[in-house]
Coordinates of C-alpha atoms in Angstrom, one line a residue:
Chain A
X1 CA 0.0 0.0 0.0
X2 CA 0.9 3.6 -0.4
X3 CA 1.5 4.7 3.2
X4 CA 5.3 4.7 3.1
X5 CA 7.1 8.0 2.9
X6 CA 8.6 9.1 -0.5
X7 CA 7.7 5.9 -2.3
X8 CA 9.3 6.5 -5.6
X9 CA 6.7 4.4 -7.4
X10 CA 3.6 6.4 -6.2
X11 CA 1.4 7.5 -9.0
X12 CA -0.8 10.6 -8.5
X13 CA -4.1 11.3 -10.2
X14 CA -5.4 14.8 -10.3
X15 CA -9.1 15.3 -11.1
X16 CA -10.8 18.6 -11.7
X17 CA -14.6 18.3 -11.9
X18 CA -16.8 21.0 -13.3
X19 CA -20.3 21.8 -14.5
X20 CA -19.6 20.8 -18.1
X21 CA -16.5 18.6 -18.0
X22 CA -14.1 16.6 -15.8
X23 CA -10.4 16.5 -16.5
X24 CA -7.9 14.1 -15.1
X25 CA -4.1 13.7 -15.3
X26 CA -1.9 10.9 -14.1
X27 CA 1.5 12.0 -12.9
X28 CA 4.6 10.1 -11.7
X29 CA 6.2 10.8 -8.3
X30 CA 8.8 12.9 -10.1
X31 CA 6.0 15.1 -11.6
X32 CA 6.0 13.8 -15.1
X33 CA 2.6 13.8 -16.8
X34 CA 2.0 10.2 -17.9
X35 CA -1.6 10.5 -19.3
X36 CA -4.7 12.6 -19.3
X37 CA -8.5 12.0 -19.5
X38 CA -11.6 14.1 -20.3
X39 CA -15.2 13.2 -19.4
X40 CA -18.6 14.8 -19.0
X41 CA -20.1 16.9 -16.2
X42 CA -18.9 16.4 -12.6
X43 CA -20.6 19.0 -10.4
X44 CA -22.0 16.9 -7.5
X45 CA -24.6 19.7 -6.8
X46 CA -26.1 19.0 -10.2
X47 CA -26.1 15.2 -10.0
X48 CA -24.0 12.9 -7.8
X49 CA -24.3 9.7 -9.9
X50 CA -23.1 11.4 -13.1
X51 CA -20.3 13.1 -11.1
X52 CA -19.0 9.7 -9.9
X53 CA -19.2 8.2 -13.4
X54 CA -17.4 11.2 -14.9
X55 CA -14.6 11.0 -12.3
X56 CA -14.2 7.3 -13.0
X57 CA -14.3 7.7 -16.7
X58 CA -11.7 10.5 -16.7
X59 CA -9.4 8.5 -14.5
X60 CA -9.7 5.4 -16.7
X61 CA -8.9 7.5 -19.7
X62 CA -5.9 8.9 -18.0
X63 CA -4.6 5.4 -17.2
X64 CA -5.3 4.2 -20.7
X65 CA -3.6 7.2 -22.3
X66 CA -0.5 6.4 -20.1
X67 CA -0.5 2.9 -21.5
X68 CA -1.5 1.4 -18.1
X69 CA -4.3 -1.0 -17.3
X70 CA -7.3 0.3 -15.4
X71 CA -6.2 -1.9 -12.5
X72 CA -3.5 0.7 -11.8
X73 CA -6.1 3.0 -10.4
X74 CA -6.3 0.9 -7.2
X75 CA -2.7 2.0 -6.5
X76 CA -3.0 5.7 -7.3
X77 CA -3.2 8.5 -4.8
X78 CA -6.0 10.7 -6.2
X79 CA -6.7 14.4 -5.6
X80 CA -10.3 15.1 -6.5
X81 CA -11.4 18.7 -6.8
X82 CA -15.1 19.5 -7.0
X83 CA -17.5 22.4 -6.7
X84 CA -19.7 22.3 -3.6
X85 CA -17.3 20.1 -1.6
X86 CA -17.0 22.9 0.8
X87 CA -20.6 22.3 1.8
X88 CA -20.5 20.0 4.9
X89 CA -23.2 17.6 3.6
X90 CA -21.6 17.2 0.2
X91 CA -18.2 16.5 1.8
X92 CA -19.6 13.7 3.8
X93 CA -21.5 12.3 0.8
X94 CA -18.4 12.3 -1.4
X95 CA -16.2 10.8 1.4
X96 CA -18.6 7.8 1.6
X97 CA -18.0 7.0 -2.1
X98 CA -16.4 3.5 -2.6
X99 CA -13.8 5.0 -4.9
X100 CA -11.5 2.9 -7.1
X101 CA -8.3 4.6 -5.8
X102 CA -5.8 3.7 -3.1
X103 CA -6.5 7.1 -1.5
X104 CA -8.8 9.9 -2.4
X105 CA -8.2 13.4 -1.1
X106 CA -11.1 15.8 -1.6
X107 CA -10.8 19.5 -2.1
X108 CA -12.7 22.4 -3.8
X109 CA -12.2 23.1 -7.5
X110 CA -11.2 26.5 -6.3
X111 CA -8.3 25.2 -4.1
X112 CA -7.1 23.1 -7.0
X113 CA -7.3 26.0 -9.4
X114 CA -5.2 28.1 -7.0
X115 CA -2.6 25.4 -6.5
X116 CA -2.4 24.9 -10.3
X117 CA -2.2 28.7 -11.1
X118 CA 0.7 29.1 -8.7
X119 CA 2.4 25.8 -9.4
X120 CA 1.7 24.4 -6.0
X121 CA 2.8 27.5 -4.2
X122 CA 1.0 30.2 -2.2
X123 CA -1.3 32.6 -4.1
X124 CA -4.9 33.8 -4.8
X125 CA -7.3 33.1 -7.6
X126 CA -10.6 34.7 -8.7
X127 CA -12.7 32.5 -10.9
X128 CA -15.3 34.4 -13.0
X129 CA -17.1 32.1 -15.4
X130 CA -20.7 31.0 -15.1
X131 CA -20.2 31.5 -11.3
X132 CA -17.8 33.7 -9.3
X133 CA -15.6 33.1 -6.3
X134 CA -12.2 33.8 -4.8
X135 CA -9.6 31.8 -2.9
X136 CA -6.4 32.6 -1.2
X137 CA -3.8 30.4 0.5
X138 CA -0.8 31.8 2.3
X139 CA 1.5 30.1 4.8
X140 CA -1.0 27.4 5.6
X141 CA -3.9 29.8 6.0
X142 CA -6.6 29.8 3.4
X143 CA -9.9 31.6 2.8
X144 CA -12.7 31.1 0.3
X145 CA -14.9 34.1 -0.6
X146 CA -18.1 34.0 -2.6
X147 CA -19.0 30.9 -4.5
X148 CA -22.5 30.9 -3.1
X149 CA -24.2 29.8 -6.3
X150 CA -26.5 31.4 -8.9
X151 CA -29.5 32.3 -6.8
X152 CA -27.7 33.5 -3.6
X153 CA -24.5 35.1 -4.9
X154 CA -22.0 34.7 -7.7
X155 CA -22.1 38.5 -8.3
X156 CA -20.1 39.6 -11.4
X157 CA -20.3 36.1 -13.0
X158 CA -21.7 35.3 -16.4
X159 CA -24.9 33.9 -15.0
X160 CA -25.4 36.8 -12.7
X161 CA -24.9 39.3 -15.5
X162 CA -27.4 37.4 -17.6
X163 CA -30.0 37.4 -14.8
X164 CA -29.5 41.1 -14.0
X165 CA -29.9 41.8 -17.7
X166 CA -33.1 39.9 -18.0
X167 CA -34.5 41.7 -14.9
X168 CA -33.5 45.0 -16.5
X169 CA -35.2 44.1 -19.8
X170 CA -38.4 43.3 -18.0
X171 CA -38.2 46.6 -16.1
X172 CA -37.6 48.4 -19.3
X173 CA -40.6 46.7 -21.0
X174 CA -42.7 48.1 -18.1
X175 CA -41.2 51.6 -18.7
X176 CA -39.6 51.4 -15.2
X177 CA -36.0 51.9 -16.4
X178 CA -34.0 53.6 -19.1
X179 CA -34.4 52.1 -22.6
X180 CA -31.7 49.5 -23.3
X181 CA -30.3 47.7 -26.3
X182 CA -30.4 44.5 -24.1
X183 CA -34.1 44.2 -25.1
X184 CA -33.1 43.3 -28.6
X185 CA -30.2 41.1 -27.4
X186 CA -32.5 39.0 -25.4
X187 CA -34.8 38.5 -28.4
X188 CA -31.8 37.6 -30.6
X189 CA -30.4 35.1 -28.1
X190 CA -33.5 33.4 -26.7
X191 CA -36.0 34.1 -29.5
X192 CA -38.6 35.7 -27.1
X193 CA -39.8 39.1 -26.0
X194 CA -42.3 40.6 -23.5
X195 CA -43.9 38.2 -21.2
X196 CA -42.5 35.2 -23.2
X197 CA -39.2 36.1 -21.5
X198 CA -40.7 35.2 -18.2
X199 CA -42.0 31.8 -19.5
X200 CA -38.6 31.1 -21.2
X201 CA -36.3 32.1 -18.4
X202 CA -38.2 31.5 -15.1
X203 CA -36.6 28.0 -14.7
X204 CA -33.6 28.5 -16.9
X205 CA -30.2 27.1 -15.7
X206 CA -27.3 29.3 -14.7
X207 CA -25.6 28.3 -18.0
X208 CA -28.6 29.6 -19.9
X209 CA -28.4 33.0 -18.3
X210 CA -24.6 33.0 -18.8
X211 CA -25.2 32.9 -22.6
X212 CA -26.3 36.5 -22.4
X213 CA -23.2 37.7 -20.6
X214 CA -21.0 38.5 -23.7
X215 CA -23.9 40.7 -25.0
X216 CA -24.1 42.5 -21.7
X217 CA -20.3 43.2 -21.7
X218 CA -20.5 44.3 -25.4
X219 CA -23.4 46.6 -24.7
X220 CA -21.6 48.1 -21.7
X221 CA -18.5 48.7 -23.8
X222 CA -20.7 50.4 -26.5
X223 CA -22.1 52.8 -23.8
X224 CA -25.5 51.3 -23.0
X225 CA -26.3 52.8 -19.6
X226 CA -28.3 49.8 -18.3
X227 CA -25.6 47.4 -19.3
X228 CA -22.9 49.6 -17.9
X229 CA -24.6 49.8 -14.5
X230 CA -24.8 45.9 -14.4
X231 CA -21.2 45.4 -15.4
X232 CA -19.9 48.1 -13.1
X233 CA -21.9 46.6 -10.2
X234 CA -20.5 43.1 -10.9
X235 CA -17.0 44.4 -11.4
X236 CA -17.3 46.4 -8.1
X237 CA -18.0 43.2 -6.3
X238 CA -15.0 41.3 -7.9
X239 CA -12.8 44.3 -7.1
X240 CA -13.9 44.2 -3.4
X241 CA -13.3 40.4 -3.4
X242 CA -9.8 40.9 -4.9
X243 CA -8.9 43.5 -2.3
X244 CA -10.0 41.3 0.5
X245 CA -7.9 38.4 -0.9
X246 CA -4.9 40.7 -1.3
X247 CA -5.1 41.6 2.4
X248 CA -3.5 38.2 3.1
X249 CA -0.6 39.3 0.9
X250 CA -0.5 36.3 -1.5
X251 CA 2.7 36.4 -3.7
X252 CA 0.6 36.0 -6.9
X253 CA -3.1 36.6 -8.0
X254 CA -4.6 35.0 -11.1
X255 CA -8.0 35.3 -12.7
X256 CA -9.7 32.4 -14.4
X257 CA -12.9 31.7 -16.2
X258 CA -14.6 32.9 -19.4
X259 CA -15.6 36.3 -18.0
X260 CA -12.3 37.1 -16.4
X261 CA -10.6 38.7 -19.4
X262 CA -13.4 41.1 -20.5
X263 CA -14.0 42.0 -16.8
X264 CA -10.4 43.0 -16.1
X265 CA -10.7 46.4 -17.8
X266 CA -13.6 47.3 -15.4
X267 CA -11.5 46.6 -12.3
X268 CA -9.6 49.3 -10.3
X269 CA -5.9 49.8 -11.4
X270 CA -4.9 48.6 -7.9
X271 CA -6.3 45.2 -8.6
X272 CA -5.8 44.7 -12.4
X273 CA -2.1 45.6 -12.1
X274 CA -1.6 42.7 -9.8
X275 CA -3.3 40.0 -12.0
X276 CA -0.9 37.4 -13.4
X277 CA -1.6 34.5 -15.7
X278 CA -2.1 31.0 -14.2
X279 CA 1.0 28.7 -14.5
X280 CA -0.7 25.3 -14.6
X281 CA -4.2 23.8 -14.9
X282 CA -6.5 22.9 -12.0
X283 CA -6.1 19.1 -12.4
X284 CA -2.3 19.6 -11.8
X285 CA -3.4 21.6 -8.7
X286 CA -5.3 18.5 -7.6
X287 CA -2.1 16.5 -8.0
X288 CA -0.2 19.0 -5.8
X289 CA -3.0 18.7 -3.2
X290 CA -2.9 14.9 -3.3
X291 CA 0.9 14.8 -2.9
X292 CA 0.8 17.1 0.1
X293 CA -2.0 15.1 1.8
X294 CA -0.3 11.8 1.0
X295 CA 2.9 13.1 2.5
X296 CA 1.0 14.3 5.6
X297 CA -0.8 11.0 6.2
X298 CA 2.5 9.1 5.6
X299 CA 4.3 11.3 8.2
X300 CA 1.4 10.7 10.6
X301 CA 1.7 6.9 10.1
X302 CA 5.4 7.1 11.0
X303 CA 4.9 9.3 14.1
Chain B
X1 CA -78.2 27.6 -21.3
X2 CA -77.0 30.9 -19.9
X3 CA -76.5 32.9 -23.1
X4 CA -79.6 35.0 -22.8
X5 CA -79.4 38.7 -21.8
X6 CA -80.1 39.6 -18.2
X7 CA -81.4 36.2 -17.2
X8 CA -82.5 36.8 -13.7
X9 CA -81.7 33.3 -12.7
X10 CA -78.0 33.4 -13.7
X11 CA -75.7 32.4 -10.9
X12 CA -72.1 33.7 -10.8
X13 CA -69.2 32.0 -9.3
X14 CA -66.0 34.0 -8.5
X15 CA -62.8 32.1 -7.9
X16 CA -59.5 33.6 -6.7
X17 CA -56.7 31.1 -6.9
X18 CA -53.4 31.7 -5.1
X19 CA -50.2 30.1 -4.0
X20 CA -51.6 28.9 -0.7
X21 CA -55.3 28.9 -1.1
X22 CA -58.3 29.2 -3.4
X23 CA -61.4 31.1 -2.5
X24 CA -64.8 30.9 -4.2
X25 CA -68.1 32.8 -3.8
X26 CA -71.4 32.0 -5.4
X27 CA -73.5 35.1 -6.1
X28 CA -77.0 35.7 -7.4
X29 CA -77.7 37.9 -10.4
X30 CA -78.7 40.6 -8.0
X31 CA -75.3 40.5 -6.3
X32 CA -76.3 38.6 -3.1
X33 CA -73.6 36.2 -1.8
X34 CA -75.2 32.8 -1.5
X35 CA -72.2 30.7 -0.5
X36 CA -68.5 30.6 -0.2
X37 CA -65.7 28.0 -0.5
X38 CA -62.1 27.7 0.5
X39 CA -59.6 25.1 -0.8
X40 CA -55.9 24.5 -1.1
X41 CA -53.2 26.0 -3.5
X42 CA -54.3 27.1 -7.0
X43 CA -51.3 28.6 -8.7
X44 CA -51.1 26.9 -12.1
X45 CA -47.4 27.8 -12.4
X46 CA -46.7 25.5 -9.3
X47 CA -48.9 22.6 -10.4
X48 CA -51.8 22.4 -12.8
X49 CA -53.5 19.3 -11.5
X50 CA -53.7 20.6 -8.0
X51 CA -54.9 24.0 -9.3
X52 CA -57.8 22.4 -11.1
X53 CA -58.7 20.2 -8.1
X54 CA -58.6 23.3 -5.8
X55 CA -60.9 25.3 -8.1
X56 CA -63.4 22.5 -8.3
X57 CA -63.3 21.9 -4.5
X58 CA -63.8 25.6 -3.7
X59 CA -66.7 25.8 -6.2
X60 CA -68.3 22.7 -4.8
X61 CA -68.0 24.1 -1.3
X62 CA -69.6 27.3 -2.4
X63 CA -72.5 25.5 -3.9
X64 CA -72.9 23.3 -0.7
X65 CA -72.7 26.3 1.6
X66 CA -75.5 27.9 -0.5
X67 CA -77.6 24.8 0.1
X68 CA -77.4 23.9 -3.6
X69 CA -76.5 20.5 -5.2
X70 CA -73.1 20.3 -7.0
X71 CA -75.0 19.8 -10.2
X72 CA -75.8 23.6 -10.0
X73 CA -72.2 24.3 -11.2
X74 CA -73.0 23.2 -14.7
X75 CA -75.3 26.3 -14.9
X76 CA -73.0 28.9 -13.3
X77 CA -71.1 31.6 -15.1
X78 CA -67.6 31.4 -13.5
X79 CA -64.9 34.0 -13.3
X80 CA -61.6 32.3 -12.5
X81 CA -58.7 34.5 -11.5
X82 CA -55.3 32.9 -11.5
X83 CA -51.6 33.9 -11.2
X84 CA -49.7 33.3 -14.4
X85 CA -52.7 33.3 -16.7
X86 CA -51.2 36.4 -18.4
X87 CA -48.5 34.0 -19.8
X88 CA -49.7 33.0 -23.3
X89 CA -48.9 29.3 -22.8
X90 CA -50.8 29.1 -19.5
X91 CA -53.9 30.8 -20.9
X92 CA -54.1 28.2 -23.6
X93 CA -53.6 25.4 -21.1
X94 CA -56.3 26.6 -18.8
X95 CA -58.7 27.4 -21.6
X96 CA -58.5 23.7 -22.7
X97 CA -59.7 22.5 -19.3
X98 CA -63.0 20.6 -19.4
X99 CA -64.4 22.7 -16.6
X100 CA -67.6 21.9 -14.8
X101 CA -69.2 25.3 -15.4
X102 CA -71.6 26.7 -18.0
X103 CA -69.0 29.3 -18.9
X104 CA -65.6 30.0 -17.6
X105 CA -63.9 33.4 -18.0
X106 CA -60.2 33.5 -17.1
X107 CA -58.4 36.6 -15.9
X108 CA -55.4 37.3 -13.7
X109 CA -55.5 37.3 -9.9
X110 CA -54.4 40.9 -10.2
X111 CA -57.3 42.0 -12.4
X112 CA -59.8 40.4 -10.0
X113 CA -58.1 42.0 -7.0
X114 CA -58.4 45.4 -8.8
X115 CA -62.1 44.9 -9.6
X116 CA -62.7 43.7 -6.0
X117 CA -60.8 46.6 -4.4
X118 CA -62.8 49.2 -6.4
X119 CA -66.2 47.3 -6.3
X120 CA -66.1 46.6 -10.0
X121 CA -65.1 50.1 -11.0
X122 CA -61.9 51.6 -12.4
X123 CA -58.8 51.8 -10.3
X124 CA -55.3 50.6 -9.6
X125 CA -53.9 48.0 -7.2
X126 CA -50.4 47.1 -6.1
X127 CA -50.0 43.7 -4.5
X128 CA -47.0 43.2 -2.3
X129 CA -47.0 39.9 -0.6
X130 CA -44.7 37.0 -1.4
X131 CA -44.5 38.5 -4.9
X132 CA -45.1 42.0 -6.2
X133 CA -47.0 43.5 -9.1
X134 CA -49.3 46.3 -10.2
X135 CA -52.4 46.7 -12.2
X136 CA -54.5 49.6 -13.5
X137 CA -57.8 49.7 -15.4
X138 CA -59.3 53.0 -16.6
X139 CA -62.0 53.5 -19.2
X140 CA -61.4 50.1 -20.8
X141 CA -57.7 50.5 -20.9
X142 CA -55.6 48.3 -18.6
X143 CA -51.9 47.6 -17.8
X144 CA -50.1 45.1 -15.8
X145 CA -46.6 46.0 -14.3
X146 CA -44.2 43.7 -12.7
X147 CA -45.3 40.3 -11.5
X148 CA -42.4 38.6 -13.2
X149 CA -41.9 36.1 -10.4
X150 CA -39.3 35.4 -7.7
X151 CA -36.2 34.9 -9.8
X152 CA -36.7 37.6 -12.5
X153 CA -38.5 40.3 -10.6
X154 CA -41.0 40.8 -7.8
X155 CA -38.8 43.6 -6.4
X156 CA -40.0 45.0 -3.0
X157 CA -41.9 41.7 -2.3
X158 CA -41.5 39.6 0.8
X159 CA -39.6 36.9 -1.1
X160 CA -37.4 39.5 -2.8
X161 CA -36.6 41.1 0.6
X162 CA -35.7 37.7 2.0
X163 CA -33.5 36.8 -0.9
X164 CA -31.6 40.1 -0.8
X165 CA -31.2 39.7 3.0
X166 CA -29.7 36.2 2.5
X167 CA -27.3 37.6 -0.2
X168 CA -26.3 40.4 2.2
X169 CA -25.7 38.0 5.1
X170 CA -23.5 35.9 2.9
X171 CA -21.5 39.0 1.8
X172 CA -21.3 40.1 5.4
X173 CA -19.9 36.7 6.4
X174 CA -17.2 37.2 3.7
X175 CA -16.4 40.6 5.2
X176 CA -17.6 42.2 2.0
X177 CA -20.3 44.4 3.4
X178 CA -21.2 46.3 6.6
X179 CA -22.0 44.1 9.6
X180 CA -25.7 43.5 9.9
X181 CA -28.1 42.1 12.6
X182 CA -29.7 40.1 9.8
X183 CA -26.9 37.5 10.3
X184 CA -28.5 36.5 13.7
X185 CA -32.1 36.8 12.2
X186 CA -31.2 34.2 9.5
X187 CA -29.8 31.8 12.2
X188 CA -33.0 32.4 14.3
X189 CA -35.4 31.7 11.5
X190 CA -33.7 29.0 9.5
X191 CA -31.4 27.4 12.2
X192 CA -28.3 27.8 10.0
X193 CA -25.2 30.0 9.7
X194 CA -22.2 30.3 7.4
X195 CA -22.1 27.9 4.5
X196 CA -25.1 26.0 5.9
X197 CA -27.1 29.0 4.7
X198 CA -26.2 28.1 1.1
X199 CA -27.2 24.5 1.5
X200 CA -30.5 25.4 3.3
X201 CA -31.6 28.2 0.9
X202 CA -30.2 27.3 -2.5
X203 CA -33.4 25.6 -3.6
X204 CA -35.8 27.2 -1.1
X205 CA -39.2 28.4 -2.4
X206 CA -40.2 32.0 -2.6
X207 CA -42.4 31.4 0.5
X208 CA -39.4 30.3 2.5
X209 CA -37.5 33.4 1.6
X210 CA -40.6 35.6 2.4
X211 CA -40.5 34.3 6.0
X212 CA -37.5 36.5 6.5
X213 CA -39.2 39.7 5.3
X214 CA -40.7 40.8 8.6
X215 CA -37.3 40.6 10.2
X216 CA -35.8 42.7 7.4
X217 CA -38.5 45.3 7.8
X218 CA -38.0 45.3 11.6
X219 CA -34.2 45.6 11.3
X220 CA -34.6 48.5 8.8
X221 CA -37.0 50.2 11.2
X222 CA -34.4 49.7 14.0
X223 CA -31.7 51.4 11.9
X224 CA -29.7 48.5 10.5
X225 CA -27.9 50.0 7.5
X226 CA -27.9 46.8 5.4
X227 CA -31.6 46.1 6.0
X228 CA -32.4 49.8 5.4
X229 CA -30.7 49.6 2.0
X230 CA -32.7 46.6 1.0
X231 CA -36.1 48.0 2.1
X232 CA -35.4 51.4 0.6
X233 CA -34.5 49.7 -2.8
X234 CA -37.6 47.6 -2.7
X235 CA -39.8 50.6 -1.7
X236 CA -38.2 52.7 -4.5
X237 CA -39.3 50.1 -7.0
X238 CA -42.9 50.0 -5.6
X239 CA -42.9 53.8 -5.6
X240 CA -41.9 53.9 -9.3
X241 CA -44.5 51.3 -10.1
X242 CA -47.2 53.3 -8.3
X243 CA -46.3 56.5 -10.1
X244 CA -46.4 54.7 -13.4
X245 CA -49.9 53.3 -12.6
X246 CA -51.1 56.8 -11.5
X247 CA -50.1 58.2 -14.9
X248 CA -53.3 56.6 -16.1
X249 CA -55.3 58.7 -13.6
X250 CA -57.2 55.8 -11.9
X251 CA -59.9 57.2 -9.5
X252 CA -58.6 54.9 -6.7
X253 CA -55.4 53.1 -5.7
X254 CA -55.2 50.3 -3.2
X255 CA -52.4 48.2 -1.8
X256 CA -52.9 44.6 -0.9
X257 CA -50.7 41.7 0.5
X258 CA -48.8 41.0 3.6
X259 CA -46.0 43.4 3.0
X260 CA -48.1 46.4 1.8
X261 CA -48.8 47.8 5.3
X262 CA -45.3 48.0 6.6
X263 CA -43.9 49.1 3.2
X264 CA -46.2 52.2 3.0
X265 CA -44.2 54.3 5.4
X266 CA -41.2 53.8 3.0
X267 CA -43.1 55.2 0.0
X268 CA -43.0 58.8 -1.1
X269 CA -45.7 61.1 0.3
X270 CA -47.0 61.6 -3.3
X271 CA -47.9 57.9 -3.5
X272 CA -48.8 57.0 0.1
X273 CA -51.3 59.9 0.4
X274 CA -53.2 58.3 -2.5
X275 CA -53.5 54.8 -1.1
X276 CA -57.1 53.8 -0.1
X277 CA -58.3 50.5 1.5
X278 CA -59.8 47.8 -0.8
X279 CA -63.6 47.7 -0.8
X280 CA -64.2 44.0 -1.6
X281 CA -62.2 40.8 -1.9
X282 CA -60.6 39.4 -5.2
X283 CA -63.2 36.6 -5.5
X284 CA -65.9 39.3 -5.7
X285 CA -63.7 40.9 -8.4
X286 CA -63.8 37.6 -10.3
X287 CA -67.6 37.8 -10.1
X288 CA -67.7 41.3 -11.5
X289 CA -65.4 40.1 -14.3
X290 CA -67.6 37.1 -15.1
X291 CA -70.8 39.3 -15.2
X292 CA -69.1 41.7 -17.6
X293 CA -67.9 39.0 -19.9
X294 CA -71.2 37.1 -19.7
X295 CA -73.0 40.3 -20.7
X296 CA -70.6 40.9 -23.6
X297 CA -71.0 37.4 -25.0
X298 CA -74.8 37.6 -24.6
X299 CA -74.8 41.0 -26.4
X300 CA -72.6 39.5 -29.1
X301 CA -74.9 36.5 -29.5
X302 CA -77.8 39.0 -30.1
X303 CA -75.9 41.2 -32.5

């Protein structure tokens, strides 16, 4: 088994689960990437069974692409990064999984993104894609900010921008806000107008709302006042979040996710001047996490 | 059948369906209330089958309480007022119902509330309960404002206040807003704090969020800045909505719903000075609507 210190043969598997896909990489103890895998959605908040299947599939693909039999998975030390694992109930549920690995170490997708972005070192990340959140880890202290999901938070994210735009369009149709070009954008993208918008969007997913975000950013850049107000409010939140993360003096700060690039020009100079590109992918971050936890448990076994 | 003009024997049934209950009243052609009924939820957006069952049950109760057999329903002219019936798809669905009445005339809960509040005459209403919306009817012209539902609108409503309060508490827990007494209120009401709030509330119903509204109003009255900002924003929207309704010069304006009384002191003097109490209930409004539509169809049949 794998509970001896610095076993040169230990294989590490890093898994990064997300709302649309699940990536895995198999890495040797010296850090060499041996194989990679890619499977479908793995957000346990949106379906546990599918998440477990995607993790397994991505892991098996990684083994196969390394030229190794699936049986090798029972010897690997896996780091599995998932959204929602910071919720106490979800952590317990995932911990009870009869996983196919020698060890499984669970952490948040955000933590893995941070470890990847800073090549296993200290730093901070802000992810602004469909959702939004921030994470910082410095000298063994870490903090997560935001990441409360579509309904309750995720300000500044793509889904949030889309939702605020839909609300603004409905207010504009009632004559209760300034006119906005977003009215036409909504019709173009979703094929509806007026009260049909309510029927079309009342139960739409966060991804559906996020489809509108590029149009909101474009309308804001073109000077639409309603769109500008939405983007400025979202960027204000991300700016506050960044400043809070920077209070812990992380050596690096990266922004990730589909909305992060267009949003950067709306941030204060204080913040945007500190943003640096991520160095590695989240699944490599999950490997760093697994190596650290494996080392800790091995040390504990010796103590 | 009931398509003759001013048939003295015509019985009218008024039905007001809502998210928690469905009220019915059976009224003679001279306007005398013969019987009433009360059944469970009848919001077709939250369940069509249950809605149809509640309407039927309330109608049967009204007949029974009038000392009439259920068979009488096949001769009544019914006005049925429902949330969501302004959505084109829902109107079609409800129109296809093989209802037990001689005639069924469908309108919105809002229209019936307005007709009831002003005893069948012109006027405007603002409903601020779990949701929020406005309606005005003057000289045959009418307009509906708001009423876009929990996710997409309903600003100023109880559910909206609760949602905004939960968002503010989560921001406060991240140190990204001013401290607020709402943090303790959320723990008192829902028994959770920190990230448990996300698990508890991510899929909560609008009614669940509305449970927090009285605490938000109380905290605002006690000077909590975060609560004040929420209530002021909601009241600002309701104020704008009222001013828009008043542009049509309705002879009366009433406010209805559980949040309407505490919210009035947050409205501008212009608006609050014009608010008058409702004269009758929405189910009587549904009767006025049915009488008008029945008269119109009878006239058309003669033309």
